[in-house]
Amino acid sequence: MTDTSIDMPGHQEVDATFRKVAWRLVPILMLAYVLAFIDRGNVGFAKLQFMGDLRFSEATYGLGGGLFYLGYSVFEVPSNLWLARIGARTTLLRIMVCWGLCSAALAFMTAPSHYYILRFMLGAAEAGLFPGVLFYLTTWIPPSRRSQFTALFMSAIAISGIVSGPLSGAILGGADGLLGLKGWQWLFIIEGLPSALTGIVVYFVLADSPQTAKWLSAREVAIITAELQSEANAGQRQRQHNFGAALRDRRLYILCGMSVGLIAGGAGIPLWLPTILRGTGIHEPLALGLFSAIPYIVAVAAQQLIARSSDRLGERRWHAAVPTLLCAIGWLLLPQAMGHPWMAISLLTVMTVGYLGATGPFWTMPSLYLSGSAAAGGIAMITTCGGIGAFFAPTLVGWMTTVTGSLTYGLYVYGAVMAFGAVVMLVGTSSTGSVSATAQVHEGNLRQAAKQRADA
């Protein structure tokens, strides 16, 4: 057993230890999440070809797009609770190999039923990745540093958008007809199989905990352990450690309400972005891919700035709500920009900045109230609720588009859902709410830790 008693380390030594952790963990976790978002969102680009080839309706596309999140939601909590037992390495190996194969298999669908089944299986395979990584980070990173780590990991969403658009556009335009396969078929194969191979790499690179990491010295393990323990303060007594007890906690359901808006509204961006851009008059596949990368390029920088501000000020609530409302406004204004490419791209950029900017602060909040198995199950439940919202939203939007012949009303749906989530969180965590008292204790400690680092 590692001896965690050490001489008091200086701030520079502590910072250096966590930088080492960041360089070891974050790149491989980011790569996994980049591939996950490419494989869940590339259907938005493949849609531009397979809708005509397979004679699918917009309602069929929307239902299949949403079924990913239904499969994700059904298996989210069991996957994350199992991770707490068997560790991150084995869990991520299983997740990545399965989803990579499911994504590649979409290349061979010929009927709506194939599309539905494979999208559901893709979601079921990926279930547990995101909440599992959030839970994994709680075993390595203290709360005062976690928003930046979380935002850095979640910048993978923006990076996937930067990479996926040009790559998908190039495959659609350049590989069409190669070896008798359509461009959309090559898209699923080329973007799906690397995920399965990366899962094997992840298994050998990660360590399940600081205590099992061979690349850390005994002193570095002790520093990490001491930092985690030092922030297990008075607020720790108010945190739930048991998942059953967490289910009786009102705070969990407030975060679930925010998750519905954030995940459902954010998931709509990659699903419909290529369709929206094509509706403005951009038709060439590579041009669509290049233009689709612009919102993500801006968002990747904004996301880190918002997370740093959240950690510096020790504040989560407004740093999550304001960007979410900004994204909601973008959705509501977007119908007015159809036919105007640069206006649409500008609004899509605002929306993407808002969505991704909210992710770091918001996904740090569950660990303020939950720990142990409650954190594993609670985070999974929050993402499950968001996944259910992300199932119904595109299903409804696809149906409305088929019935009305226009995407306009669907865009309003996404805006309303995101605004709902932000309002629920703001009202539920108001200064008079029961959540606030606990949050203020934790955020006070976050501010104190941030101030100590600034003074060093």
Short mmCIF file of C-alpha atoms in Angstrom, two decimals, residues 2-431:
data_model
loop_
_atom_site.label_atom_id
_atom_site.label_comp_id
_atom_site.label_asym_id
_atom_site.label_seq_id
_atom_site.Cartn_x
_atom_site.Cartn_y
_atom_site.Cartn_z
CA THR A 2 1.28 3.44 -0.91
CA ASP A 3 2.18 5.71 1.98
CA THR A 4 0.27 8.95 1.48
CA SER A 5 1.90 10.87 4.35
CA ILE A 6 4.23 13.49 2.84
CA ASP A 7 5.91 16.74 3.67
CA MET A 8 3.76 19.70 2.71
CA PRO A 9 4.39 20.20 -1.04
CA GLY A 10 4.70 23.65 -2.59
CA HIS A 11 2.12 24.95 -5.02
CA GLN A 12 4.55 24.56 -7.91
CA GLU A 13 5.09 20.89 -7.10
CA VAL A 14 1.33 20.28 -6.85
CA ASP A 15 0.71 22.09 -10.14
CA ALA A 16 3.50 20.11 -11.81
CA THR A 17 1.97 16.84 -10.59
CA PHE A 18 -1.44 17.64 -12.02
CA ARG A 19 0.12 18.84 -15.27
CA LYS A 20 1.76 15.43 -15.53
CA VAL A 21 -1.60 13.78 -14.91
CA ALA A 22 -3.21 15.99 -17.54
CA TRP A 23 -0.63 15.13 -20.19
CA ARG A 24 -1.00 11.42 -19.48
CA LEU A 25 -4.79 11.11 -19.21
CA VAL A 26 -6.40 13.91 -21.18
CA PRO A 27 -4.97 13.28 -24.70
CA ILE A 28 -6.07 9.63 -24.85
CA LEU A 29 -9.46 10.39 -23.27
CA MET A 30 -9.93 13.27 -25.71
CA LEU A 31 -9.06 11.00 -28.64
CA ALA A 32 -11.67 8.49 -27.49
CA TYR A 33 -14.30 11.22 -27.22
CA VAL A 34 -13.35 12.76 -30.58
CA LEU A 35 -13.92 9.38 -32.22
CA ALA A 36 -17.18 8.91 -30.30
CA PHE A 37 -18.59 12.20 -31.55
CA ILE A 38 -17.42 11.57 -35.10
CA ASP A 39 -19.18 8.18 -35.10
CA ARG A 40 -22.40 9.41 -33.52
CA GLY A 41 -22.60 12.58 -35.64
CA ASN A 42 -21.31 11.47 -39.05
CA VAL A 43 -24.84 10.35 -39.88
CA GLY A 44 -25.59 14.05 -40.45
CA PHE A 45 -23.20 14.08 -43.41
CA ALA A 46 -24.00 10.55 -44.63
CA LYS A 47 -27.65 11.65 -44.69
CA LEU A 48 -26.92 13.94 -47.62
CA GLN A 49 -26.41 10.83 -49.80
CA PHE A 50 -28.16 7.85 -48.24
CA MET A 51 -31.54 9.58 -47.95
CA GLY A 52 -31.86 9.46 -51.72
CA ASP A 53 -30.14 6.08 -52.20
CA LEU A 54 -32.28 4.33 -49.58
CA ARG A 55 -35.42 6.46 -50.03
CA PHE A 56 -35.63 7.42 -46.35
CA SER A 57 -37.95 10.21 -45.18
CA GLU A 58 -36.97 12.98 -42.77
CA ALA A 59 -39.11 11.25 -40.14
CA THR A 60 -37.11 8.04 -40.63
CA TYR A 61 -33.85 9.96 -40.31
CA GLY A 62 -34.99 11.78 -37.18
CA LEU A 63 -36.16 8.58 -35.48
CA GLY A 64 -32.89 6.82 -36.24
CA GLY A 65 -30.94 9.85 -35.06
CA GLY A 66 -32.81 9.76 -31.78
CA LEU A 67 -32.59 6.00 -31.29
CA PHE A 68 -28.88 6.38 -30.65
CA TYR A 69 -29.74 8.30 -27.49
CA LEU A 70 -32.41 5.82 -26.46
CA GLY A 71 -29.88 2.98 -26.59
CA TYR A 72 -27.41 5.22 -24.79
CA SER A 73 -29.94 6.00 -22.06
CA VAL A 74 -31.07 2.42 -21.45
CA PHE A 75 -27.54 1.18 -20.78
CA GLU A 76 -26.03 4.35 -19.25
CA VAL A 77 -26.52 3.65 -15.54
CA PRO A 78 -25.64 -0.10 -15.64
CA SER A 79 -22.47 0.66 -17.63
CA ASN A 80 -21.29 3.33 -15.21
CA LEU A 81 -22.07 1.31 -12.08
CA TRP A 82 -20.13 -1.59 -13.62
CA LEU A 83 -17.20 0.74 -14.34
CA ALA A 84 -16.97 1.51 -10.62
CA ARG A 85 -16.43 -2.23 -10.07
CA ILE A 86 -14.15 -3.31 -12.92
CA GLY A 87 -12.26 -0.07 -13.68
CA ALA A 88 -11.97 2.38 -16.54
CA ARG A 89 -9.52 0.46 -18.73
CA THR A 90 -11.66 -2.64 -19.21
CA THR A 91 -14.84 -0.58 -19.55
CA LEU A 92 -13.42 1.69 -22.24
CA LEU A 93 -11.99 -1.28 -24.14
CA ARG A 94 -15.43 -2.89 -24.30
CA ILE A 95 -17.19 0.36 -25.17
CA MET A 96 -14.87 1.46 -27.97
CA VAL A 97 -14.54 -1.89 -29.75
CA CYS A 98 -18.32 -2.39 -29.75
CA TRP A 99 -19.25 1.10 -30.94
CA GLY A 100 -16.57 1.11 -33.65
CA LEU A 101 -17.95 -2.09 -35.14
CA CYS A 102 -21.55 -0.86 -34.91
CA SER A 103 -20.66 2.40 -36.64
CA ALA A 104 -18.87 0.60 -39.49
CA ALA A 105 -21.82 -1.76 -39.89
CA LEU A 106 -24.07 1.20 -40.83
CA ALA A 107 -22.32 1.11 -44.22
CA PHE A 108 -24.32 -2.00 -45.09
CA MET A 109 -27.84 -0.92 -44.08
CA THR A 110 -30.47 -1.24 -46.80
CA ALA A 111 -33.74 -0.61 -44.96
CA PRO A 112 -35.10 1.65 -42.18
CA SER A 113 -35.14 -1.32 -39.78
CA HIS A 114 -31.36 -1.78 -40.26
CA TYR A 115 -30.84 1.92 -39.62
CA TYR A 116 -32.96 1.86 -36.46
CA ILE A 117 -31.33 -1.26 -35.01
CA LEU A 118 -27.76 -0.18 -35.70
CA ARG A 119 -28.28 3.35 -34.35
CA PHE A 120 -29.79 1.87 -31.17
CA MET A 121 -26.88 -0.59 -30.88
CA LEU A 122 -24.38 2.22 -31.47
CA GLY A 123 -25.87 4.16 -28.55
CA ALA A 124 -25.99 1.06 -26.35
CA ALA A 125 -22.34 0.34 -27.14
CA GLU A 126 -21.19 3.88 -26.35
CA ALA A 127 -23.30 4.08 -23.16
CA GLY A 128 -21.17 4.85 -20.15
CA LEU A 129 -18.29 6.54 -21.96
CA PHE A 130 -19.01 10.14 -21.00
CA PRO A 131 -20.30 9.64 -17.43
CA GLY A 132 -17.60 7.03 -16.96
CA VAL A 133 -14.87 9.52 -17.82
CA LEU A 134 -16.46 12.13 -15.52
CA PHE A 135 -16.48 9.62 -12.68
CA TYR A 136 -12.94 8.55 -13.55
CA LEU A 137 -11.73 12.16 -13.31
CA THR A 138 -13.22 12.48 -9.79
CA THR A 139 -10.75 9.80 -8.66
CA TRP A 140 -7.80 11.80 -10.01
CA ILE A 141 -8.66 15.52 -9.90
CA PRO A 142 -9.84 17.65 -6.93
CA PRO A 143 -12.99 19.79 -7.44
CA SER A 144 -11.13 23.12 -7.62
CA ARG A 145 -9.28 21.95 -10.74
CA ARG A 146 -11.95 19.77 -12.27
CA SER A 147 -13.83 22.23 -14.48
CA GLN A 148 -10.72 22.92 -16.57
CA PHE A 149 -9.97 19.21 -16.88
CA THR A 150 -13.60 18.51 -17.77
CA ALA A 151 -13.70 21.30 -20.35
CA LEU A 152 -10.37 20.17 -21.80
CA PHE A 153 -11.76 16.65 -22.19
CA MET A 154 -15.02 17.98 -23.63
CA SER A 155 -13.18 20.16 -26.12
CA ALA A 156 -13.06 16.84 -27.96
CA ILE A 157 -16.62 17.66 -29.08
CA ALA A 158 -15.37 20.80 -30.83
CA ILE A 159 -12.31 19.02 -32.19
CA SER A 160 -14.53 16.27 -33.60
CA GLY A 161 -16.54 18.94 -35.40
CA ILE A 162 -13.39 20.51 -36.80
CA VAL A 163 -12.10 17.12 -38.03
CA SER A 164 -15.36 15.40 -38.96
CA GLY A 165 -16.76 18.03 -41.31
CA PRO A 166 -13.84 18.29 -43.77
CA LEU A 167 -13.08 14.55 -43.47
CA SER A 168 -16.68 13.52 -44.09
CA GLY A 169 -17.04 15.96 -46.97
CA ALA A 170 -13.86 14.67 -48.57
CA ILE A 171 -14.95 11.03 -48.22
CA LEU A 172 -18.43 11.70 -49.63
CA GLY A 173 -16.98 13.48 -52.65
CA GLY A 174 -13.78 11.50 -53.20
CA ALA A 175 -14.60 7.88 -52.35
CA ASP A 176 -18.00 7.63 -54.03
CA GLY A 177 -17.99 4.55 -56.30
CA LEU A 178 -14.67 3.17 -55.02
CA LEU A 179 -14.78 -0.67 -55.05
CA GLY A 180 -18.47 -0.45 -55.83
CA LEU A 181 -19.39 1.31 -52.57
CA LYS A 182 -21.12 4.66 -52.18
CA GLY A 183 -19.38 7.61 -50.51
CA TRP A 184 -21.66 7.38 -47.48
CA GLN A 185 -20.72 3.71 -47.04
CA TRP A 186 -17.00 4.52 -47.05
CA LEU A 187 -17.70 7.31 -44.57
CA PHE A 188 -19.06 4.87 -41.95
CA ILE A 189 -16.26 2.33 -42.56
CA ILE A 190 -13.34 4.80 -42.54
CA GLU A 191 -14.61 6.67 -39.49
CA GLY A 192 -15.85 3.63 -37.53
CA LEU A 193 -13.05 1.06 -37.53
CA PRO A 194 -10.36 3.35 -35.96
CA SER A 195 -12.50 3.56 -32.81
CA ALA A 196 -12.28 -0.19 -32.25
CA LEU A 197 -8.48 -0.12 -32.66
CA THR A 198 -8.13 2.88 -30.32
CA GLY A 199 -10.00 1.00 -27.61
CA ILE A 200 -7.10 -1.44 -27.43
CA VAL A 201 -4.62 1.44 -27.12
CA VAL A 202 -6.66 3.04 -24.32
CA TYR A 203 -6.58 -0.22 -22.35
CA PHE A 204 -2.77 -0.21 -22.24
CA VAL A 205 -2.29 3.57 -21.69
CA LEU A 206 -4.70 4.27 -18.84
CA ALA A 207 -4.38 3.35 -15.17
CA ASP A 208 -7.53 2.70 -13.13
CA SER A 209 -6.36 4.90 -10.23
CA PRO A 210 -3.33 6.96 -9.11
CA GLN A 211 -2.30 4.08 -6.86
CA THR A 212 -1.98 1.71 -9.85
CA ALA A 213 -0.25 4.19 -12.19
CA LYS A 214 3.31 2.99 -12.78
CA TRP A 215 4.21 6.34 -14.37
CA LEU A 216 3.69 8.21 -11.06
CA SER A 217 6.24 8.32 -8.28
CA ALA A 218 5.21 7.47 -4.74
CA ARG A 219 5.40 11.16 -3.83
CA GLU A 220 3.21 12.17 -6.76
CA VAL A 221 0.61 9.58 -5.75
CA ALA A 222 0.71 10.97 -2.23
CA ILE A 223 0.29 14.55 -3.48
CA ILE A 224 -2.75 13.60 -5.56
CA THR A 225 -4.28 11.68 -2.67
CA ALA A 226 -3.63 14.55 -0.25
CA GLU A 227 -5.18 17.11 -2.62
CA LEU A 228 -8.29 14.97 -3.05
CA GLN A 229 -8.60 14.53 0.70
CA SER A 230 -7.98 18.20 1.50
CA GLU A 231 -11.02 19.23 -0.54
CA ALA A 232 -13.21 16.58 1.10
CA ASN A 233 -14.28 19.26 3.56
CA ALA A 234 -17.37 20.22 5.51
CA GLY A 235 -19.44 19.95 2.35
CA GLN A 236 -18.44 16.28 2.11
CA ARG A 237 -20.80 15.50 4.98
CA GLN A 238 -23.70 16.75 2.90
CA ARG A 239 -22.80 14.66 -0.17
CA GLN A 240 -24.55 11.41 -0.96
CA HIS A 241 -22.32 8.32 -1.16
CA ASN A 242 -25.03 5.75 -1.85
CA PHE A 243 -26.93 5.70 -5.15
CA GLY A 244 -30.22 4.79 -3.42
CA ALA A 245 -29.92 7.84 -1.16
CA ALA A 246 -29.01 10.01 -4.14
CA LEU A 247 -32.28 9.03 -5.83
CA ARG A 248 -34.14 10.70 -2.95
CA ASP A 249 -32.20 13.93 -3.34
CA ARG A 250 -34.03 16.80 -5.07
CA ARG A 251 -30.75 18.18 -6.38
CA LEU A 252 -30.26 15.17 -8.64
CA TYR A 253 -33.50 15.88 -10.50
CA ILE A 254 -32.70 19.57 -10.94
CA LEU A 255 -29.47 18.59 -12.68
CA CYS A 256 -31.41 16.04 -14.73
CA GLY A 257 -33.70 18.84 -15.96
CA MET A 258 -30.72 20.92 -17.07
CA SER A 259 -29.22 17.85 -18.72
CA VAL A 260 -32.35 17.34 -20.82
CA GLY A 261 -31.99 20.82 -22.31
CA LEU A 262 -28.22 20.79 -22.69
CA ILE A 263 -27.84 17.33 -24.23
CA ALA A 264 -30.98 17.39 -26.39
CA GLY A 265 -30.27 20.87 -27.74
CA GLY A 266 -26.56 20.27 -28.18
CA ALA A 267 -27.08 16.92 -29.91
CA GLY A 268 -29.22 18.64 -32.52
CA ILE A 269 -26.25 20.65 -33.83
CA PRO A 270 -24.29 17.82 -35.53
CA LEU A 271 -27.49 16.03 -36.57
CA TRP A 272 -28.87 18.96 -38.53
CA LEU A 273 -25.90 21.27 -39.19
CA PRO A 274 -25.10 19.83 -42.67
CA THR A 275 -28.80 19.98 -43.60
CA ILE A 276 -29.04 23.59 -42.39
CA LEU A 277 -25.95 24.61 -44.37
CA ARG A 278 -27.23 22.90 -47.49
CA GLY A 279 -30.51 24.78 -47.01
CA THR A 280 -28.59 28.06 -47.26
CA GLY A 281 -27.35 27.13 -50.76
CA ILE A 282 -24.07 25.30 -50.04
CA HIS A 283 -24.21 21.94 -51.87
CA GLU A 284 -20.67 20.72 -52.67
CA PRO A 285 -19.71 18.04 -50.05
CA LEU A 286 -16.20 19.33 -49.28
CA ALA A 287 -17.43 22.94 -49.00
CA LEU A 288 -20.15 21.78 -46.59
CA GLY A 289 -17.53 20.02 -44.52
CA LEU A 290 -15.20 23.00 -44.40
CA PHE A 291 -17.94 25.49 -43.49
CA SER A 292 -19.26 23.14 -40.81
CA ALA A 293 -15.88 23.28 -39.06
CA ILE A 294 -16.05 27.06 -38.46
CA PRO A 295 -18.41 26.99 -35.45
CA TYR A 296 -16.27 24.36 -33.73
CA ILE A 297 -13.01 26.21 -34.31
CA VAL A 298 -14.37 29.25 -32.46
CA ALA A 299 -16.06 27.12 -29.80
CA VAL A 300 -12.96 25.17 -28.81
CA ALA A 301 -11.28 28.39 -27.61
CA ALA A 302 -14.40 29.85 -25.99
CA GLN A 303 -15.01 26.59 -24.13
CA GLN A 304 -11.64 26.76 -22.38
CA LEU A 305 -12.03 30.45 -21.50
CA ILE A 306 -15.42 29.85 -19.87
CA ALA A 307 -14.09 26.87 -17.92
CA ARG A 308 -11.09 28.84 -16.68
CA SER A 309 -13.37 31.66 -15.59
CA SER A 310 -15.57 29.16 -13.75
CA ASP A 311 -12.60 27.67 -11.89
CA ARG A 312 -11.05 31.09 -11.17
CA LEU A 313 -14.28 32.48 -9.69
CA GLY A 314 -15.36 29.20 -8.09
CA GLU A 315 -18.79 29.57 -9.72
CA ARG A 316 -20.66 26.92 -11.76
CA ARG A 317 -24.35 27.89 -11.93
CA TRP A 318 -24.27 31.03 -14.09
CA HIS A 319 -21.31 29.79 -16.12
CA ALA A 320 -23.52 26.87 -17.20
CA ALA A 321 -26.86 28.68 -17.56
CA VAL A 322 -25.84 31.76 -19.56
CA PRO A 323 -24.11 29.87 -22.41
CA THR A 324 -27.06 27.45 -22.55
CA LEU A 325 -29.49 30.36 -22.95
CA LEU A 326 -27.21 31.80 -25.63
CA CYS A 327 -27.47 28.55 -27.58
CA ALA A 328 -31.26 28.54 -27.13
CA ILE A 329 -31.49 32.04 -28.59
CA GLY A 330 -29.39 30.92 -31.55
CA TRP A 331 -31.80 28.06 -32.29
CA LEU A 332 -34.78 30.42 -32.13
CA LEU A 333 -33.19 32.97 -34.49
CA LEU A 334 -31.81 30.44 -36.97
CA PRO A 335 -34.96 30.21 -39.16
CA GLN A 336 -34.52 33.89 -40.02
CA ALA A 337 -31.03 33.14 -41.39
CA MET A 338 -32.02 30.46 -43.89
CA GLY A 339 -30.93 31.57 -47.35
CA HIS A 340 -28.12 33.69 -45.87
CA PRO A 341 -25.03 31.42 -45.51
CA TRP A 342 -22.84 33.70 -43.41
CA MET A 343 -25.68 34.73 -41.12
CA ALA A 344 -26.50 31.05 -40.58
CA ILE A 345 -22.84 30.20 -39.94
CA SER A 346 -22.61 33.08 -37.44
CA LEU A 347 -25.66 31.84 -35.52
CA LEU A 348 -24.40 28.26 -35.64
CA THR A 349 -21.13 29.52 -34.18
CA VAL A 350 -22.95 31.31 -31.36
CA MET A 351 -24.97 28.15 -30.68
CA THR A 352 -21.91 25.90 -30.64
CA VAL A 353 -20.02 28.29 -28.35
CA GLY A 354 -23.00 28.35 -25.99
CA TYR A 355 -23.49 24.61 -25.94
CA LEU A 356 -19.84 23.68 -25.48
CA GLY A 357 -19.16 26.60 -23.13
CA ALA A 358 -21.77 25.29 -20.70
CA THR A 359 -20.39 21.76 -20.61
CA GLY A 360 -17.34 22.24 -18.37
CA PRO A 361 -19.08 24.13 -15.53
CA PHE A 362 -22.26 22.04 -15.68
CA TRP A 363 -20.65 18.61 -15.67
CA THR A 364 -18.53 19.63 -12.69
CA MET A 365 -21.68 20.24 -10.63
CA PRO A 366 -22.77 16.61 -9.98
CA SER A 367 -19.58 15.84 -8.07
CA LEU A 368 -20.35 18.76 -5.73
CA TYR A 369 -23.30 16.79 -4.36
CA LEU A 370 -22.41 13.15 -5.03
CA SER A 371 -19.46 10.87 -4.36
CA GLY A 372 -18.58 7.18 -4.43
CA SER A 373 -21.17 4.91 -6.08
CA ALA A 374 -23.65 7.78 -5.90
CA ALA A 375 -21.38 9.78 -8.22
CA ALA A 376 -21.08 6.90 -10.69
CA GLY A 377 -24.80 6.19 -10.75
CA GLY A 378 -25.92 9.80 -10.32
CA ILE A 379 -23.83 11.15 -13.20
CA ALA A 380 -25.10 8.30 -15.36
CA MET A 381 -28.70 9.08 -14.42
CA ILE A 382 -28.23 12.75 -15.28
CA THR A 383 -26.86 11.86 -18.71
CA THR A 384 -29.61 9.24 -19.12
CA CYS A 385 -32.29 11.90 -18.71
CA GLY A 386 -30.45 14.06 -21.21
CA GLY A 387 -30.26 11.10 -23.57
CA ILE A 388 -34.01 10.53 -23.34
CA GLY A 389 -34.52 14.18 -24.28
CA ALA A 390 -32.08 13.74 -27.15
CA PHE A 391 -34.15 10.75 -28.35
CA PHE A 392 -37.47 12.59 -28.42
CA ALA A 393 -36.15 15.87 -29.85
CA PRO A 394 -34.85 14.65 -33.26
CA THR A 395 -37.74 12.19 -33.52
CA LEU A 396 -40.19 15.06 -33.13
CA VAL A 397 -38.18 17.38 -35.37
CA GLY A 398 -37.92 14.76 -38.14
CA TRP A 399 -41.66 14.11 -37.99
CA MET A 400 -42.48 17.83 -38.05
CA THR A 401 -40.14 18.35 -41.01
CA THR A 402 -41.81 15.54 -42.96
CA VAL A 403 -45.30 16.85 -42.18
CA THR A 404 -44.64 20.55 -42.79
CA GLY A 405 -41.89 20.29 -45.40
CA SER A 406 -39.80 22.73 -43.37
CA LEU A 407 -37.20 22.46 -40.60
CA THR A 408 -38.29 25.78 -39.08
CA TYR A 409 -40.59 24.44 -36.37
CA GLY A 410 -37.99 21.86 -35.40
CA LEU A 411 -35.45 24.60 -34.78
CA TYR A 412 -37.94 26.27 -32.43
CA VAL A 413 -38.28 22.97 -30.56
CA TYR A 414 -34.54 22.81 -29.91
CA GLY A 415 -34.48 26.42 -28.70
CA ALA A 416 -37.38 25.85 -26.32
CA VAL A 417 -35.84 22.66 -24.89
CA MET A 418 -32.52 24.38 -24.15
CA ALA A 419 -34.20 27.41 -22.58
CA PHE A 420 -36.26 25.03 -20.40
CA GLY A 421 -33.13 23.32 -19.09
CA ALA A 422 -31.37 26.55 -18.20
CA VAL A 423 -34.44 27.98 -16.43
CA VAL A 424 -34.98 24.76 -14.44
CA MET A 425 -31.41 24.89 -13.16
CA LEU A 426 -31.49 28.59 -12.33
CA VAL A 427 -34.80 28.34 -10.47
CA GLY A 428 -33.89 25.06 -8.78
CA THR A 429 -30.57 26.45 -7.55
CA SER A 430 -31.85 29.89 -6.61
CA SER A 431 -30.60 31.69 -3.51
#
